[in-house]
Coordinates of C-alpha atoms and ligand atoms in Angstrom, one line a residue:
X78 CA -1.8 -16.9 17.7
X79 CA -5.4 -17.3 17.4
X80 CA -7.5 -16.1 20.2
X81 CA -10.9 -16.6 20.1
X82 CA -12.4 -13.0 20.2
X83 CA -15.6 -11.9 20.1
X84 CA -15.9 -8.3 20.0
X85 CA -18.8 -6.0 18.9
X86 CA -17.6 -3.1 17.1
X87 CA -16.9 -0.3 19.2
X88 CA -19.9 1.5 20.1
X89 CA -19.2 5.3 18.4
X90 CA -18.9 3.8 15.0
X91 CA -21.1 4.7 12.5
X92 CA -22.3 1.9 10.3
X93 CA -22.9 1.9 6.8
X94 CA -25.2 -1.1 5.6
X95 CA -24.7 -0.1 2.0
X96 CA -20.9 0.4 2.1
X97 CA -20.1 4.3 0.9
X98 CA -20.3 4.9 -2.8
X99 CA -21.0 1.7 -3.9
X100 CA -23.3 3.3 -6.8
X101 CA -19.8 4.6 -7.5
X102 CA -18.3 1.5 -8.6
X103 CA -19.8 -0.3 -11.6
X104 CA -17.7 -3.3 -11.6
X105 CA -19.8 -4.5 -8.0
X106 CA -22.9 -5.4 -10.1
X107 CA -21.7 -7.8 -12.5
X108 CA -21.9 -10.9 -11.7
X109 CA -19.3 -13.7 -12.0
X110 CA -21.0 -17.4 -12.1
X111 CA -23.9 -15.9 -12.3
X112 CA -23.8 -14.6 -8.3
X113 CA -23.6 -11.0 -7.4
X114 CA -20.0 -10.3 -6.7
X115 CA -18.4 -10.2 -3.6
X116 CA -15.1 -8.4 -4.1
X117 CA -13.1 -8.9 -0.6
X118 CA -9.9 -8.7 -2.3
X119 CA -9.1 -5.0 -1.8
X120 CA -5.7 -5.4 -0.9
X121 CA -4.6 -6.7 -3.8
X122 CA -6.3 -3.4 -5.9
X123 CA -9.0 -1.9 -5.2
X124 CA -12.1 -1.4 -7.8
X125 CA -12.3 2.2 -10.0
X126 CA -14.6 5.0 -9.4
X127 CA -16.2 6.3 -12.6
X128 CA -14.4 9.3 -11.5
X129 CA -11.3 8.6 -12.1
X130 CA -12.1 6.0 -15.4
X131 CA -13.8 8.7 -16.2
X132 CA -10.7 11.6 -15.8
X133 CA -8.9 9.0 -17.9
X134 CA -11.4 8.7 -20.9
X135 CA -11.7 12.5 -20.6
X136 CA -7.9 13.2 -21.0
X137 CA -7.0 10.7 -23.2
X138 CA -10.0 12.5 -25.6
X139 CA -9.7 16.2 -24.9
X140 CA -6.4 17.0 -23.8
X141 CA -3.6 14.4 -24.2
X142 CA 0.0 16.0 -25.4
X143 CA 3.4 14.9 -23.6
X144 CA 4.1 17.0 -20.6
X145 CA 6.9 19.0 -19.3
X146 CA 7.9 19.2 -23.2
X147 CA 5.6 21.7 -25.9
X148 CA 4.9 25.3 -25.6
X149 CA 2.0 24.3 -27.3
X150 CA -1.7 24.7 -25.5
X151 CA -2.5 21.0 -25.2
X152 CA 1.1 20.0 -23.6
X153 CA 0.9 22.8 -21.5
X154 CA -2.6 21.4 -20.1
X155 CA -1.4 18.3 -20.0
X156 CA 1.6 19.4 -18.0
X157 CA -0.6 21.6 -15.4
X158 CA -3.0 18.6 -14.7
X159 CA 0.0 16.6 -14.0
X160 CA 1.6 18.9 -11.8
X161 CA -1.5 19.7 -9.8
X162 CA -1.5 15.6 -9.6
X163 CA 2.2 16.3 -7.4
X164 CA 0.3 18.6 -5.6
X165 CA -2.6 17.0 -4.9
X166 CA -0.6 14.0 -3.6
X167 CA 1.3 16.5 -1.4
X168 CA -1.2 17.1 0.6
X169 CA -3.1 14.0 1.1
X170 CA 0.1 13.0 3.0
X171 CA 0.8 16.2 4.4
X172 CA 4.8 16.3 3.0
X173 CA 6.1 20.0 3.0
X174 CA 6.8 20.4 -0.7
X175 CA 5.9 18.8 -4.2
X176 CA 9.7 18.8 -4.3
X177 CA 9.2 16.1 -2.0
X178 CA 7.1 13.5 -4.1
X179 CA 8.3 11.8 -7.1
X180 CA 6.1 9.9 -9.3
X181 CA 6.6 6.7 -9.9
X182 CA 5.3 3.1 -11.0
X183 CA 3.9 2.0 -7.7
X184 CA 5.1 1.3 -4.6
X185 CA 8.0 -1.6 -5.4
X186 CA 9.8 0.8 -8.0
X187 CA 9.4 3.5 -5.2
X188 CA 11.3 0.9 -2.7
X189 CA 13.7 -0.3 -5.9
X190 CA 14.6 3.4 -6.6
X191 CA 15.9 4.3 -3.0
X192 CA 17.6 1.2 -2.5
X193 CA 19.5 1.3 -6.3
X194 CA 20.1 4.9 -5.5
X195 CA 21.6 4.9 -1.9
X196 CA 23.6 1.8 -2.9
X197 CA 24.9 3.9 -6.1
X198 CA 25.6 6.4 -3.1
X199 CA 27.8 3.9 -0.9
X200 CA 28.3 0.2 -1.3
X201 CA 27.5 -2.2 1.1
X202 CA 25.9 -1.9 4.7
X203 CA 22.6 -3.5 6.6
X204 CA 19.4 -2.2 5.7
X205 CA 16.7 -3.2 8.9
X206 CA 13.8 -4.5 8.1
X207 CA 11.2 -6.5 9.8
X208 CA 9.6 -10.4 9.8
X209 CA 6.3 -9.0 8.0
X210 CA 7.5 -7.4 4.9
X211 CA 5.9 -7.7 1.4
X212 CA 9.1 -9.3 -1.0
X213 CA 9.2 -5.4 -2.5
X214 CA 10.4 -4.4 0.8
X215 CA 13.2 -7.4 1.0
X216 CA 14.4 -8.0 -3.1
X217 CA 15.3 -4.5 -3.7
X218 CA 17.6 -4.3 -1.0
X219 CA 19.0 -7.7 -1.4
X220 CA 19.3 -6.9 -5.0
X221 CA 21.5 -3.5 -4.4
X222 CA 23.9 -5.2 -2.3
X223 CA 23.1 -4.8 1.3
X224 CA 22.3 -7.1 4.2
X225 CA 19.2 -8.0 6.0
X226 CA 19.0 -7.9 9.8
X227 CA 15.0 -8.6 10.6
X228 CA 13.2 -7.2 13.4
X229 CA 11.4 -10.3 15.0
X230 CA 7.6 -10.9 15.4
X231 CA 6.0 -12.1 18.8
X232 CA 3.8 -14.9 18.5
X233 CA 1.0 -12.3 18.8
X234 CA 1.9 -11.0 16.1
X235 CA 3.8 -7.8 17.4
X236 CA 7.0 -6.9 16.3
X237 CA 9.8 -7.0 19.1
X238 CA 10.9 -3.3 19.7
X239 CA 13.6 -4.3 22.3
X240 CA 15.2 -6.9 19.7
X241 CA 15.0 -4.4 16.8
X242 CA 16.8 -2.0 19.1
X243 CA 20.2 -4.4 19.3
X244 CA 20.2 -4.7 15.7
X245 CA 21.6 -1.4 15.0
X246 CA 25.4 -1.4 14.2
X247 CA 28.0 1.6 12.5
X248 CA 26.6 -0.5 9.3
X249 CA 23.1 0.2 9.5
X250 CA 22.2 2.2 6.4
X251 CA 18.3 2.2 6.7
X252 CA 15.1 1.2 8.4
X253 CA 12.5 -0.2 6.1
X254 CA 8.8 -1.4 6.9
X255 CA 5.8 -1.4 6.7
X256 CA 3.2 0.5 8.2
X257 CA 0.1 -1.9 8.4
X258 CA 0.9 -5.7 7.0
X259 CA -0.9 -7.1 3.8
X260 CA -1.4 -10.1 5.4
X261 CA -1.8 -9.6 9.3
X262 CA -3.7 -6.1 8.9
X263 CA -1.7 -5.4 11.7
X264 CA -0.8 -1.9 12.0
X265 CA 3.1 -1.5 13.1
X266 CA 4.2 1.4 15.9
X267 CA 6.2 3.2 13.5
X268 CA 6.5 6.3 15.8
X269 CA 8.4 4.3 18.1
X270 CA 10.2 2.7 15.2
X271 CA 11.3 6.2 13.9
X272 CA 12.3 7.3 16.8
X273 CA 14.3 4.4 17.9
X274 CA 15.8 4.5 14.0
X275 CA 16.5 8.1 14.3
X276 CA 17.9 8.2 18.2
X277 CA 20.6 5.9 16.0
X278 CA 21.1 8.4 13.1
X279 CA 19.5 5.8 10.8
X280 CA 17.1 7.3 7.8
X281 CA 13.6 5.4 7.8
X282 CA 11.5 4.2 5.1
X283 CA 8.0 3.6 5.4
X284 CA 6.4 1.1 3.2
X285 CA 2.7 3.2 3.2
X286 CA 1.0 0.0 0.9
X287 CA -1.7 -1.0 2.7
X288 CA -2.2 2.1 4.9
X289 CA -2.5 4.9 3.0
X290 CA -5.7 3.1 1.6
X291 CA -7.4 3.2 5.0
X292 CA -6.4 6.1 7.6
X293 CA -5.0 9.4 7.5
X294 CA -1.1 9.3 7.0
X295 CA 0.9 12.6 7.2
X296 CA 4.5 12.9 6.4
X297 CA 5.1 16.0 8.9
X298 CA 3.6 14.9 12.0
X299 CA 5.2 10.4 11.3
X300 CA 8.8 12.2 10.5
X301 CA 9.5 9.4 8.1
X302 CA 12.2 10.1 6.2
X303 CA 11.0 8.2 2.7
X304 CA 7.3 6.9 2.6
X305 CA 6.4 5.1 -0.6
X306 CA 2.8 4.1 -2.0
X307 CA 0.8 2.6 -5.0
X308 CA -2.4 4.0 -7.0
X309 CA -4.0 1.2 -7.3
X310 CA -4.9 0.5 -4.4
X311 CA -6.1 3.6 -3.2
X312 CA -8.7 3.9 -6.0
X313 CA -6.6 5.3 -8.4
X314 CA -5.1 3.3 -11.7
X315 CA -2.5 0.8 -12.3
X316 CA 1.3 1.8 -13.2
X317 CA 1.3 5.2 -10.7
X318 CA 2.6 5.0 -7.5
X319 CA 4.7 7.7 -5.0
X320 CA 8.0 8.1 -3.2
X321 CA 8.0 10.8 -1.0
X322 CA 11.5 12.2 0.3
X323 CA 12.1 14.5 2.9
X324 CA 14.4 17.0 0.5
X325 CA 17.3 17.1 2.3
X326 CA 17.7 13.6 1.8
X327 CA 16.6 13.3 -1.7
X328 CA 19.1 15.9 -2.7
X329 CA 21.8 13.5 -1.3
X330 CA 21.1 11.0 -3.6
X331 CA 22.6 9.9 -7.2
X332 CA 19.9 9.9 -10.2
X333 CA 17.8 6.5 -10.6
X334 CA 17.1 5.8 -14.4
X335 CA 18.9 7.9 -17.2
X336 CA 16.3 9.4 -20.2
X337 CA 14.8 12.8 -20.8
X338 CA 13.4 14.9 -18.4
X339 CA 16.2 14.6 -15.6
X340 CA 18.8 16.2 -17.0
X341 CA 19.8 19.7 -17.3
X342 CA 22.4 19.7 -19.8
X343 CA 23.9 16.6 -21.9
X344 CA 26.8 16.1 -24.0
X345 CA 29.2 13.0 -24.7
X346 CA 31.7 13.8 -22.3
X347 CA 29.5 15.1 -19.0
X348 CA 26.2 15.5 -18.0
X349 CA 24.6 17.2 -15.0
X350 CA 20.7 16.9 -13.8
X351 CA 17.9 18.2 -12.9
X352 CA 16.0 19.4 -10.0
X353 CA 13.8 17.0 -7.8
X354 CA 11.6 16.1 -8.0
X355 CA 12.8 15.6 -12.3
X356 CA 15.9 13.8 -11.5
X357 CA 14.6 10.8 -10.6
X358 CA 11.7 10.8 -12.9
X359 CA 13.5 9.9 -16.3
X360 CA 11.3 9.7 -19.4
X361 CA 7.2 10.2 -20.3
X362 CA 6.1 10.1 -17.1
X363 CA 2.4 8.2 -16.9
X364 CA 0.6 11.6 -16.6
X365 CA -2.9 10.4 -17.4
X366 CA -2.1 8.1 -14.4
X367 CA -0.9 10.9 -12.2
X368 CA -4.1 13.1 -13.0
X369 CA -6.5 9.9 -12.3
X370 CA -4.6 9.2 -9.0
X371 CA -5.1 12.9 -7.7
X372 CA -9.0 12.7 -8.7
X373 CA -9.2 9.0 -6.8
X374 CA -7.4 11.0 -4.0
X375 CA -10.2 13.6 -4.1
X376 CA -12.7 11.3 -4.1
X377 CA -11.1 9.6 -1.2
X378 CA -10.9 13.0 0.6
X379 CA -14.3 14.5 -0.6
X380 CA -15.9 11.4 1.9
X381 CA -13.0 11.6 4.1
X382 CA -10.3 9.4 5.4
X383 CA -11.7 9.0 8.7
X384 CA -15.1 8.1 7.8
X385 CA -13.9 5.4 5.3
X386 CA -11.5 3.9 8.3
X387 CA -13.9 3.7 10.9
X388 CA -15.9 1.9 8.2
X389 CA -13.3 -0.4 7.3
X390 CA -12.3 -0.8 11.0
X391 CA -16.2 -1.5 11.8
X392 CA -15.7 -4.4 8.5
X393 CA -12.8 -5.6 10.1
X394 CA -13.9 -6.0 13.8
X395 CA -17.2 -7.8 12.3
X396 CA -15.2 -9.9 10.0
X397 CA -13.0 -11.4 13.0
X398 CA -16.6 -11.4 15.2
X399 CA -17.9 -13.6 12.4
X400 CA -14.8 -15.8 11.1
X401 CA -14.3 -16.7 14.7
X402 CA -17.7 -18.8 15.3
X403 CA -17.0 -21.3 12.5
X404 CA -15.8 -24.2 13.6
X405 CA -12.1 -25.1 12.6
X406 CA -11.1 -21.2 12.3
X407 CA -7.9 -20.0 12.6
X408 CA -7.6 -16.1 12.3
X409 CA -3.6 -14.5 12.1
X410 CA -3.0 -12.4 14.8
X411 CA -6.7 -11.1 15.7
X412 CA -6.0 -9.9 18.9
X413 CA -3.2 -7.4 17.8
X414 CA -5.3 -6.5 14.5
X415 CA -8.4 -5.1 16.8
X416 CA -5.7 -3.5 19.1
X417 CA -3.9 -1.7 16.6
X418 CA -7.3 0.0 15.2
X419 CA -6.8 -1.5 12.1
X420 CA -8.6 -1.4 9.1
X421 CA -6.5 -3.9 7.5
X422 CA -6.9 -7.2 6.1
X423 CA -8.1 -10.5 7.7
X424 CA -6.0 -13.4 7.2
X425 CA -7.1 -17.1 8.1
X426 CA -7.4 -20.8 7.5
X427 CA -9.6 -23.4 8.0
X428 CA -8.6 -27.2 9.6
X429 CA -8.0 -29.3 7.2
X430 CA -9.0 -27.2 4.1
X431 CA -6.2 -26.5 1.7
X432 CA -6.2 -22.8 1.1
X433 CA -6.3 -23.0 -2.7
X434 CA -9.5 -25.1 -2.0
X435 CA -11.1 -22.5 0.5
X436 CA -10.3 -19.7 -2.5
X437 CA -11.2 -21.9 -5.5
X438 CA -14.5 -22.9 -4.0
X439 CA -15.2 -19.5 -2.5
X440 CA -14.6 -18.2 -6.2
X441 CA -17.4 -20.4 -7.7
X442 CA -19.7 -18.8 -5.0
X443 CA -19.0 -15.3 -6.5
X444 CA -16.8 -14.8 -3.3
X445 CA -13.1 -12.6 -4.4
X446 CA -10.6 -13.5 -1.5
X447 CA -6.6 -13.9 -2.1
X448 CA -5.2 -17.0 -1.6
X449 CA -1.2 -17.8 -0.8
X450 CA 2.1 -16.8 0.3
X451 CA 0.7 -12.9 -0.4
X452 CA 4.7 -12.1 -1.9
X453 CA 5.5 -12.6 2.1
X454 CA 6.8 -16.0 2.3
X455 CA 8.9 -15.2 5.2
X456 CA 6.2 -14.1 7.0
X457 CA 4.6 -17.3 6.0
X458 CA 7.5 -19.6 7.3
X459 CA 7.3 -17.1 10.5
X460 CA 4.1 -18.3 11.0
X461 CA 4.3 -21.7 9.8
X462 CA 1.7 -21.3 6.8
X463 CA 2.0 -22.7 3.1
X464 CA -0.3 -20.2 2.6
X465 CA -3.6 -18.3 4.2
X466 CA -7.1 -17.1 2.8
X467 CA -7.3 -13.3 2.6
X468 CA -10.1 -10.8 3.3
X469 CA -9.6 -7.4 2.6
X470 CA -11.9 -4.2 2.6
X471 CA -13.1 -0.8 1.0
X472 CA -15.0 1.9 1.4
X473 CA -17.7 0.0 -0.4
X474 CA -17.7 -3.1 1.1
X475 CA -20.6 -4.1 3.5
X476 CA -21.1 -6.2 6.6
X477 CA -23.1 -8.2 4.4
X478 CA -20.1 -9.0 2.1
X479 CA -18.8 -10.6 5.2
X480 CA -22.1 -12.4 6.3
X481 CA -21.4 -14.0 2.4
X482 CA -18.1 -14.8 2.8
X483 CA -19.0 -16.5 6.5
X484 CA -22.1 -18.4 5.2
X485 CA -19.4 -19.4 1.8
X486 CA -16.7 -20.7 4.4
X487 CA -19.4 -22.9 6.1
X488 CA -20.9 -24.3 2.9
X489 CA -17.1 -25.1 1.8
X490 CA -16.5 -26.5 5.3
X491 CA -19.5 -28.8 5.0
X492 CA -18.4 -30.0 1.5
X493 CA -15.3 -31.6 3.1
Ligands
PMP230 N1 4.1 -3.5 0.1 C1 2.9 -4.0 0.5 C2 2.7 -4.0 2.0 C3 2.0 -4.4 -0.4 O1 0.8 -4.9 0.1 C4 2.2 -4.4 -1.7 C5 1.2 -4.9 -2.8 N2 0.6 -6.1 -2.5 C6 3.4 -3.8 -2.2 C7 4.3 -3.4 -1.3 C8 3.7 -3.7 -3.6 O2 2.9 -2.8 -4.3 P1 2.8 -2.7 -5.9 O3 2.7 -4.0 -6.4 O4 1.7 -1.8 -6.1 O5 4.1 -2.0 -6.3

């Protein structure tokens, strides 16, 4: 699984030697052990504009009132902001209607609110899901009752699309994966998967984590049926996160969490709910969060998508170029990561270096990589890891970050 490659990145790209923004992001120059940081650990979160801390700051001081609630001037501002949030989100993923997106605390209650939901709508069944998926794509499910059948990965890190076609059966309730993997990078043909999924009559859920991030994802043109994201790691805060439904489906399903805000009328013997998107957003809903994500979506969309992945595709194809030449490298699925025009993240060990060491020692060099299982240990037993080293990009990370991190390994590498 690891090919030695050596590949320049492809010849249109533009490059940016400072990163984009960077100037943005005051967080990149502190320094940690007294070195300049060098935050490759994007995947994970990502780091804040002062745009969007900013929003926050500004809200919280000027005009913070619950939403959905007051006639009064301040909820009703609060309440617009949030629902221009909806909308903002609706379009940075293309979905037909705000109806469609529901706000919620990131990206595993997204996946934990279809599958409590559609098991509240029928017991039992399989739910299809495939070797690389993040634990938020396999407890849910397990939790709400149904069973697992797992699309198989090739050695090259591919998934199988003729095996994932036998595993259909009059039990299949859903499709769920992931677009691009946290730990390969890899990005997954989910056309075909949708298609495949829907040539079956089987719903699809799209696990939109780690892509969303990095290239343009629209909910019209992929025909997903659910798509699910978090904030955080698209530049936007901690605690917000999106399910999108397509409507038709949504309006099929029970309520999630009882409170306020998703019903329409209550009394001790019967009550009946609300609209989407309210019904399955019970109680305060993080609206300072909501507002801050749709201003880190801006800013992601005032440079553009498409500039910021053929950045982090340039980062990516250098990383591999550079990882590759040290000596005892082992790099997860590179040949699939560079064919898939990823932008992902680059997962690798070294020989005989533990990969808590690799991260531990990296760390004291001012060096921010993930380290571990990345909440994919079946993907780790897949590919016979413990555990890898991670290196994951944004916008603002530079091909020097990665010249640091290369020069780090080989100073580790020397120590043992
Ligand atoms: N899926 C994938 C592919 C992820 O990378 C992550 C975050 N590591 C999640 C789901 C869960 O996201 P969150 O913790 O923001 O809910």
């Amino acid at each position: 699984m690891n090919a030695k490659v050596n590949t320049p990145a492809p010849a249109s790209v533009p490059t940016f030697a400072d990163g984009i923004g960077r100037a943005d992001f005051p967080i990149l120059s502190r320094t940690v052990y007294g070195r300049p940081l060098v935050y490759l650990d994007n995947a994970a979160t990502t780091q804040k504009p002062r745009q969007v801390v900013e929003a926050m700051v500004d809200e919280y001081y000027n005009a913070n009132a619950n939403v959905h609630r007051g006639v009064h001037y301040l909820s009703r501002q609060a309440t617009d902001l949030h629902e221009q949030a909806r909308d903002t989100v609706r379009q940075f993923i293309h979905a037909r209607s705000t109806t469609e997106i529901i706000f919620t605390r990131g990206t595993t209650e997204a996946i934990n609110l279809l599958a409590s939901c559609m098991a509240r709508r029928k017991q039992g069944g399989e739910v299809i899901v495939s070797a690389m998926e993040h634990h938020s794509n396999i407890v849910p499910w397990q939790l709400n009752g149904f069973k697992l059948k797992v699309i198989p990965m090739t050695d090259e890190g591919e998934l199988d699309l003729d095996a994932y076609d036998t595993l259909f059966t009059p039990e299949t309730r859903a499709v769920s994966v992931a677009q691009v993997s946290n730990v390969l990078g890899v990005v997954n043909p989910i056309d075909r998967i949708i298609s495949i999924a829907h040539s079956h009559g089987v719903p699809v859920v799209i696990d939109g984590a780690q892509s969303t991030p990095h290239m343009a994802v629209d909910m019209i043109e992929m025909d997903c049926d659910y798509f699910a994201f978090s904030s955080h790691k698209i530049y936007g805060p901690t605690g917000v996160g999106v399910l999108y439904g397509k409507e038709q489906l949504l309006d099929q399903l029970p309520p999630y969490q009882g409170g306020g805000e998703m019903i329409r009328n209550v009394s001790f013997d019967h009550t009946t709910f609300n609209d989407l998107p309210y019904r399955f957003e019970a109680g305060t809903p993080d609206y300072i969060g909501t507002h801050a994500l749709a201003v880190a979506l801006d800013y992601v969309s005032g440079i553009g998508i498409e500039t910021i992945h053929r950045h982090e595709q340039d980062l990516t194809h250098y990383a591999i170029e550079r990882l590759s030449q040290i000596q005892g490298m082992h790099i997860y699925a590179p040949d699939t990561l560079l064919a898939s025009a990823s932008a992902g993240p680059v997962s690798f060990n070294i020989r005989g270096i533990h990969h808590l060491d690799l991260g531990t020692l990296l760390d004291r060099l001012g060096i921010a990589v993930r380290t571990g299982h990345h909440c994919a240990e079946p993907l780790m037993h897949r590919l016979g890891a413990e555990g890898t080293v991670r290196a994951s990009f944004a916008l603002y990370n530079t091909r020097a970050d990665i010249d640091t991190l290369a020069a780090g390994i080989e100073r580790v590498c020397h120590m043992f």
